[in-house]
Amino acid sequence: MDVIIGHVNADFDSLASMVAANKLYPEAVMVFAGSINRNVREFMALHGDVLEFREARSLDLDAVTRLIVVDNRIANRLGELSEALARPEVEVFIYDHHPPSPHDMADVKDYSEPVGSTTTILVKIIRRMGLDISPFEATLFALGIHEDTGSLTYAGTTHEDAEALAFLMRAGANMNVIVHFLG
């Protein structure tokens, strides 16, 4: 079983990255590593019926064959699923925008890039693969990028973040929803 997971206290970049990764790995299950922040909790209360998440405790950890980790490189930020890393047959794919640290997981397939948001990395891949996204997905992905780039004002923001946002606006991102959740 493939599992997509972000980090404890999931923010919009983590949530959006999980949903974007699910476009690349459609058979994978999405799992929250633990708590989620207030804005994401409010978003999930309104739109959770559209997104299929499983509880970490409901998974058979012995059945996990691949972890697709987004917006995170550090094992102890995976909550209960960090136990799956103890099994050497579990493949780990990382999609992250944070700089490397001594605490990073080892022996992983790393698709990280130095951009302002992990969602940007996954949107680039979605675009390259020619995958369709809905206006709902465009809105969620834009929320992730806006949150982690300070709406393109943070120092770590790149032109790739801006290009991803432009693509998402063309795909129907709803600016009213973005303003509501980030305002």
mmCIF file of C-alpha atoms in Angstrom:
data_model
loop_
_atom_site.group_PDB
_atom_site.id
_atom_site.type_symbol
_atom_site.label_atom_id
_atom_site.label_comp_id
_atom_site.label_asym_id
_atom_site.label_seq_id
_atom_site.Cartn_x
_atom_site.Cartn_y
_atom_site.Cartn_z
ATOM 1 C CA MET A 1 0.000 0.000 0.000
ATOM 2 C CA ASP A 2 1.233 3.472 -0.929
ATOM 3 C CA VAL A 3 0.647 6.183 1.684
ATOM 4 C CA ILE A 4 0.886 9.947 1.171
ATOM 5 C CA ILE A 5 1.719 11.881 4.320
ATOM 6 C CA GLY A 6 2.857 15.384 5.215
ATOM 7 C CA HIS A 7 3.811 16.527 8.698
ATOM 8 C CA VAL A 8 2.301 16.943 12.135
ATOM 9 C CA ASN A 9 0.266 20.177 12.429
ATOM 10 C CA ALA A 10 -0.461 20.169 8.700
ATOM 11 C CA ASP A 11 -0.720 23.566 7.043
ATOM 12 C CA PHE A 12 -2.137 24.380 3.615
ATOM 13 C CA ASP A 13 1.124 23.563 1.826
ATOM 14 C CA SER A 14 1.117 20.129 3.436
ATOM 15 C CA LEU A 15 -2.571 19.522 2.626
ATOM 16 C CA ALA A 16 -2.281 20.838 -0.940
ATOM 17 C CA SER A 17 0.895 18.817 -1.505
ATOM 18 C CA MET A 18 -0.806 15.622 -0.341
ATOM 19 C CA VAL A 19 -3.714 16.182 -2.732
ATOM 20 C CA ALA A 20 -1.322 17.074 -5.577
ATOM 21 C CA ALA A 21 0.774 13.965 -4.859
ATOM 22 C CA ASN A 22 -2.423 11.923 -5.017
ATOM 23 C CA LYS A 23 -2.774 13.090 -8.647
ATOM 24 C CA LEU A 24 0.612 11.435 -9.307
ATOM 25 C CA TYR A 25 -0.087 8.379 -7.148
ATOM 26 C CA PRO A 26 -3.860 7.846 -7.525
ATOM 27 C CA GLU A 27 -3.857 4.456 -5.777
ATOM 28 C CA ALA A 28 -2.215 5.880 -2.655
ATOM 29 C CA VAL A 29 -4.122 6.708 0.508
ATOM 30 C CA MET A 30 -3.732 10.128 2.109
ATOM 31 C CA VAL A 31 -3.130 10.270 5.848
ATOM 32 C CA PHE A 32 -2.615 13.171 8.237
ATOM 33 C CA ALA A 33 0.480 12.673 10.376
ATOM 34 C CA GLY A 34 -1.307 14.104 13.408
ATOM 35 C CA SER A 35 -2.893 17.419 14.209
ATOM 36 C CA ILE A 36 -3.822 19.994 11.573
ATOM 37 C CA ASN A 37 -3.681 23.754 11.978
ATOM 38 C CA ARG A 38 -6.801 25.847 12.562
ATOM 39 C CA ASN A 39 -7.268 27.139 8.985
ATOM 40 C CA VAL A 40 -6.834 23.659 7.519
ATOM 41 C CA ARG A 41 -9.280 22.250 10.081
ATOM 42 C CA GLU A 42 -11.846 24.879 9.003
ATOM 43 C CA PHE A 43 -11.208 24.069 5.320
ATOM 44 C CA MET A 44 -11.621 20.335 5.978
ATOM 45 C CA ALA A 45 -14.858 20.948 7.884
ATOM 46 C CA LEU A 46 -16.257 22.612 4.759
ATOM 47 C CA HIS A 47 -14.653 20.494 2.046
ATOM 48 C CA GLY A 48 -13.575 17.257 3.729
ATOM 49 C CA ASP A 49 -16.281 15.312 1.908
ATOM 50 C CA VAL A 50 -14.423 15.962 -1.369
ATOM 51 C CA LEU A 51 -11.093 14.695 -0.006
ATOM 52 C CA GLU A 52 -10.508 11.107 1.056
ATOM 53 C CA PHE A 53 -8.239 10.860 4.082
ATOM 54 C CA ARG A 54 -7.703 7.832 6.292
ATOM 55 C CA GLU A 55 -6.833 7.774 9.966
ATOM 56 C CA ALA A 56 -3.230 6.701 10.608
ATOM 57 C CA ARG A 57 -4.382 4.279 13.294
ATOM 58 C CA SER A 58 -6.672 2.530 10.771
ATOM 59 C CA LEU A 59 -3.717 1.490 8.595
ATOM 60 C CA ASP A 60 -1.962 -1.845 8.787
ATOM 61 C CA LEU A 61 1.629 -0.566 8.959
ATOM 62 C CA ASP A 62 2.898 -3.954 7.760
ATOM 63 C CA ALA A 63 0.985 -3.401 4.500
ATOM 64 C CA VAL A 64 2.748 -0.095 3.782
ATOM 65 C CA THR A 65 5.187 -0.536 0.889
ATOM 66 C CA ARG A 66 5.802 3.096 -0.033
ATOM 67 C CA LEU A 67 5.648 6.374 1.848
ATOM 68 C CA ILE A 68 5.255 9.486 -0.279
ATOM 69 C CA VAL A 69 6.289 12.237 2.116
ATOM 70 C CA VAL A 70 5.439 15.832 1.223
ATOM 71 C CA ASP A 71 6.482 19.125 2.803
ATOM 72 C CA ASN A 72 8.690 17.238 5.238
ATOM 73 C CA ARG A 73 12.015 15.377 5.364
ATOM 74 C CA ILE A 74 12.178 14.584 9.066
ATOM 75 C CA ALA A 75 10.982 11.186 10.335
ATOM 76 C CA ASN A 76 9.815 12.322 13.757
ATOM 77 C CA ARG A 77 7.345 14.706 12.044
ATOM 78 C CA LEU A 78 5.492 11.705 10.550
ATOM 79 C CA GLY A 79 3.619 10.786 13.719
ATOM 80 C CA GLU A 80 2.594 7.129 13.983
ATOM 81 C CA LEU A 81 3.720 6.348 10.437
ATOM 82 C CA SER A 82 7.370 6.899 11.349
ATOM 83 C CA GLU A 83 7.231 3.278 12.561
ATOM 84 C CA ALA A 84 6.927 2.129 8.932
ATOM 85 C CA LEU A 85 10.428 3.497 8.284
ATOM 86 C CA ALA A 86 11.892 0.733 10.443
ATOM 87 C CA ARG A 87 11.077 -1.773 7.709
ATOM 88 C CA PRO A 88 13.845 -1.735 5.059
ATOM 89 C CA GLU A 89 11.470 -2.810 2.266
ATOM 90 C CA VAL A 90 9.459 0.424 2.581
ATOM 91 C CA GLU A 91 10.353 2.854 -0.218
ATOM 92 C CA VAL A 92 10.351 6.524 0.723
ATOM 93 C CA PHE A 93 9.811 9.323 -1.785
ATOM 94 C CA ILE A 94 10.321 12.894 -0.577
ATOM 95 C CA TYR A 95 8.850 16.047 -2.130
ATOM 96 C CA ASP A 96 9.932 19.043 -0.058
ATOM 97 C CA HIS A 97 10.988 22.663 -0.344
ATOM 98 C CA HIS A 98 12.792 23.009 2.984
ATOM 99 C CA PRO A 99 16.595 23.083 2.994
ATOM 100 C CA PRO A 100 18.350 19.847 3.943
ATOM 101 C CA SER A 101 19.199 19.282 7.609
ATOM 102 C CA PRO A 102 21.125 16.684 9.621
ATOM 103 C CA HIS A 103 17.750 15.280 10.774
ATOM 104 C CA ASP A 104 16.584 14.323 7.261
ATOM 105 C CA MET A 105 15.524 10.767 6.481
ATOM 106 C CA ALA A 106 18.243 8.744 4.759
ATOM 107 C CA ASP A 107 18.000 6.299 1.866
ATOM 108 C CA VAL A 108 15.093 8.074 0.155
ATOM 109 C CA LYS A 109 14.245 9.080 -3.385
ATOM 110 C CA ASP A 110 14.393 12.848 -3.040
ATOM 111 C CA TYR A 111 12.468 15.076 -5.450
ATOM 112 C CA SER A 112 12.924 18.228 -3.375
ATOM 113 C CA GLU A 113 13.668 21.629 -4.899
ATOM 114 C CA PRO A 114 14.628 25.038 -3.501
ATOM 115 C CA VAL A 115 11.313 26.809 -4.156
ATOM 116 C CA GLY A 116 8.923 28.615 -1.837
ATOM 117 C CA SER A 117 6.342 25.832 -1.542
ATOM 118 C CA THR A 118 6.223 22.061 -1.898
ATOM 119 C CA THR A 119 2.971 22.462 -3.808
ATOM 120 C CA THR A 120 4.938 24.319 -6.502
ATOM 121 C CA ILE A 121 7.110 21.234 -7.087
ATOM 122 C CA LEU A 122 4.095 18.979 -7.502
ATOM 123 C CA VAL A 123 2.196 21.450 -9.711
ATOM 124 C CA LYS A 124 5.250 21.571 -12.018
ATOM 125 C CA ILE A 125 5.130 17.774 -12.320
ATOM 126 C CA ILE A 126 1.350 17.772 -12.857
ATOM 127 C CA ARG A 127 1.783 20.340 -15.644
ATOM 128 C CA ARG A 128 4.653 18.411 -17.241
ATOM 129 C CA MET A 129 2.541 15.229 -17.221
ATOM 130 C CA GLY A 130 -0.453 17.076 -18.704
ATOM 131 C CA LEU A 131 -2.788 16.011 -15.887
ATOM 132 C CA ASP A 132 -6.110 17.797 -15.538
ATOM 133 C CA ILE A 133 -6.983 19.616 -12.344
ATOM 134 C CA SER A 134 -10.353 20.879 -11.201
ATOM 135 C CA PRO A 135 -11.049 24.446 -10.053
ATOM 136 C CA PHE A 136 -11.311 23.043 -6.498
ATOM 137 C CA GLU A 137 -7.831 21.510 -6.789
ATOM 138 C CA ALA A 138 -6.479 24.709 -8.362
ATOM 139 C CA THR A 139 -7.855 26.671 -5.409
ATOM 140 C CA LEU A 140 -6.373 24.292 -2.828
ATOM 141 C CA PHE A 141 -2.989 24.214 -4.583
ATOM 142 C CA ALA A 142 -2.972 28.019 -4.759
ATOM 143 C CA LEU A 143 -3.748 28.152 -1.026
ATOM 144 C CA GLY A 144 -0.670 26.008 -0.363
ATOM 145 C CA ILE A 145 1.596 28.192 -2.458
ATOM 146 C CA HIS A 146 0.191 31.471 -1.118
ATOM 147 C CA GLU A 147 0.572 30.324 2.487
ATOM 148 C CA ASP A 148 4.185 29.183 2.246
ATOM 149 C CA THR A 149 5.348 32.101 0.081
ATOM 150 C CA GLY A 150 3.466 34.831 1.945
ATOM 151 C CA SER A 151 1.571 35.442 -1.302
ATOM 152 C CA LEU A 152 4.906 35.618 -3.142
ATOM 153 C CA THR A 153 6.535 38.058 -0.675
ATOM 154 C CA TYR A 154 8.852 35.744 1.332
ATOM 155 C CA ALA A 155 12.562 35.683 0.541
ATOM 156 C CA GLY A 156 12.494 32.005 -0.499
ATOM 157 C CA THR A 157 9.886 32.639 -3.198
ATOM 158 C CA THR A 158 10.970 31.868 -6.764
ATOM 159 C CA HIS A 159 9.667 32.598 -10.232
ATOM 160 C CA GLU A 160 8.517 28.973 -10.306
ATOM 161 C CA ASP A 161 6.085 29.710 -7.461
ATOM 162 C CA ALA A 162 4.687 32.675 -9.412
ATOM 163 C CA GLU A 163 4.418 30.590 -12.585
ATOM 164 C CA ALA A 164 2.588 27.835 -10.692
ATOM 165 C CA LEU A 165 0.136 30.385 -9.281
ATOM 166 C CA ALA A 166 -0.492 31.857 -12.732
ATOM 167 C CA PHE A 167 -1.227 28.356 -14.048
ATOM 168 C CA LEU A 168 -3.581 27.700 -11.125
ATOM 169 C CA MET A 169 -5.426 30.977 -11.708
ATOM 170 C CA ARG A 170 -5.931 29.982 -15.355
ATOM 171 C CA ALA A 171 -7.210 26.607 -14.100
ATOM 172 C CA GLY A 172 -9.925 28.329 -12.063
ATOM 173 C CA ALA A 173 -8.457 28.992 -8.596
ATOM 174 C CA ASN A 174 -11.075 30.867 -6.613
ATOM 175 C CA MET A 175 -9.446 33.986 -5.161
ATOM 176 C CA ASN A 176 -12.383 34.589 -2.792
ATOM 177 C CA VAL A 177 -11.767 31.228 -1.113
ATOM 178 C CA ILE A 178 -8.036 31.953 -0.900
ATOM 179 C CA VAL A 179 -8.628 35.348 0.712
ATOM 180 C CA HIS A 180 -11.114 33.811 3.154
ATOM 181 C CA PHE A 181 -8.719 31.128 4.421
ATOM 182 C CA LEU A 182 -5.539 33.209 4.381
ATOM 183 C CA GLY A 183 -7.051 36.522 5.447
#
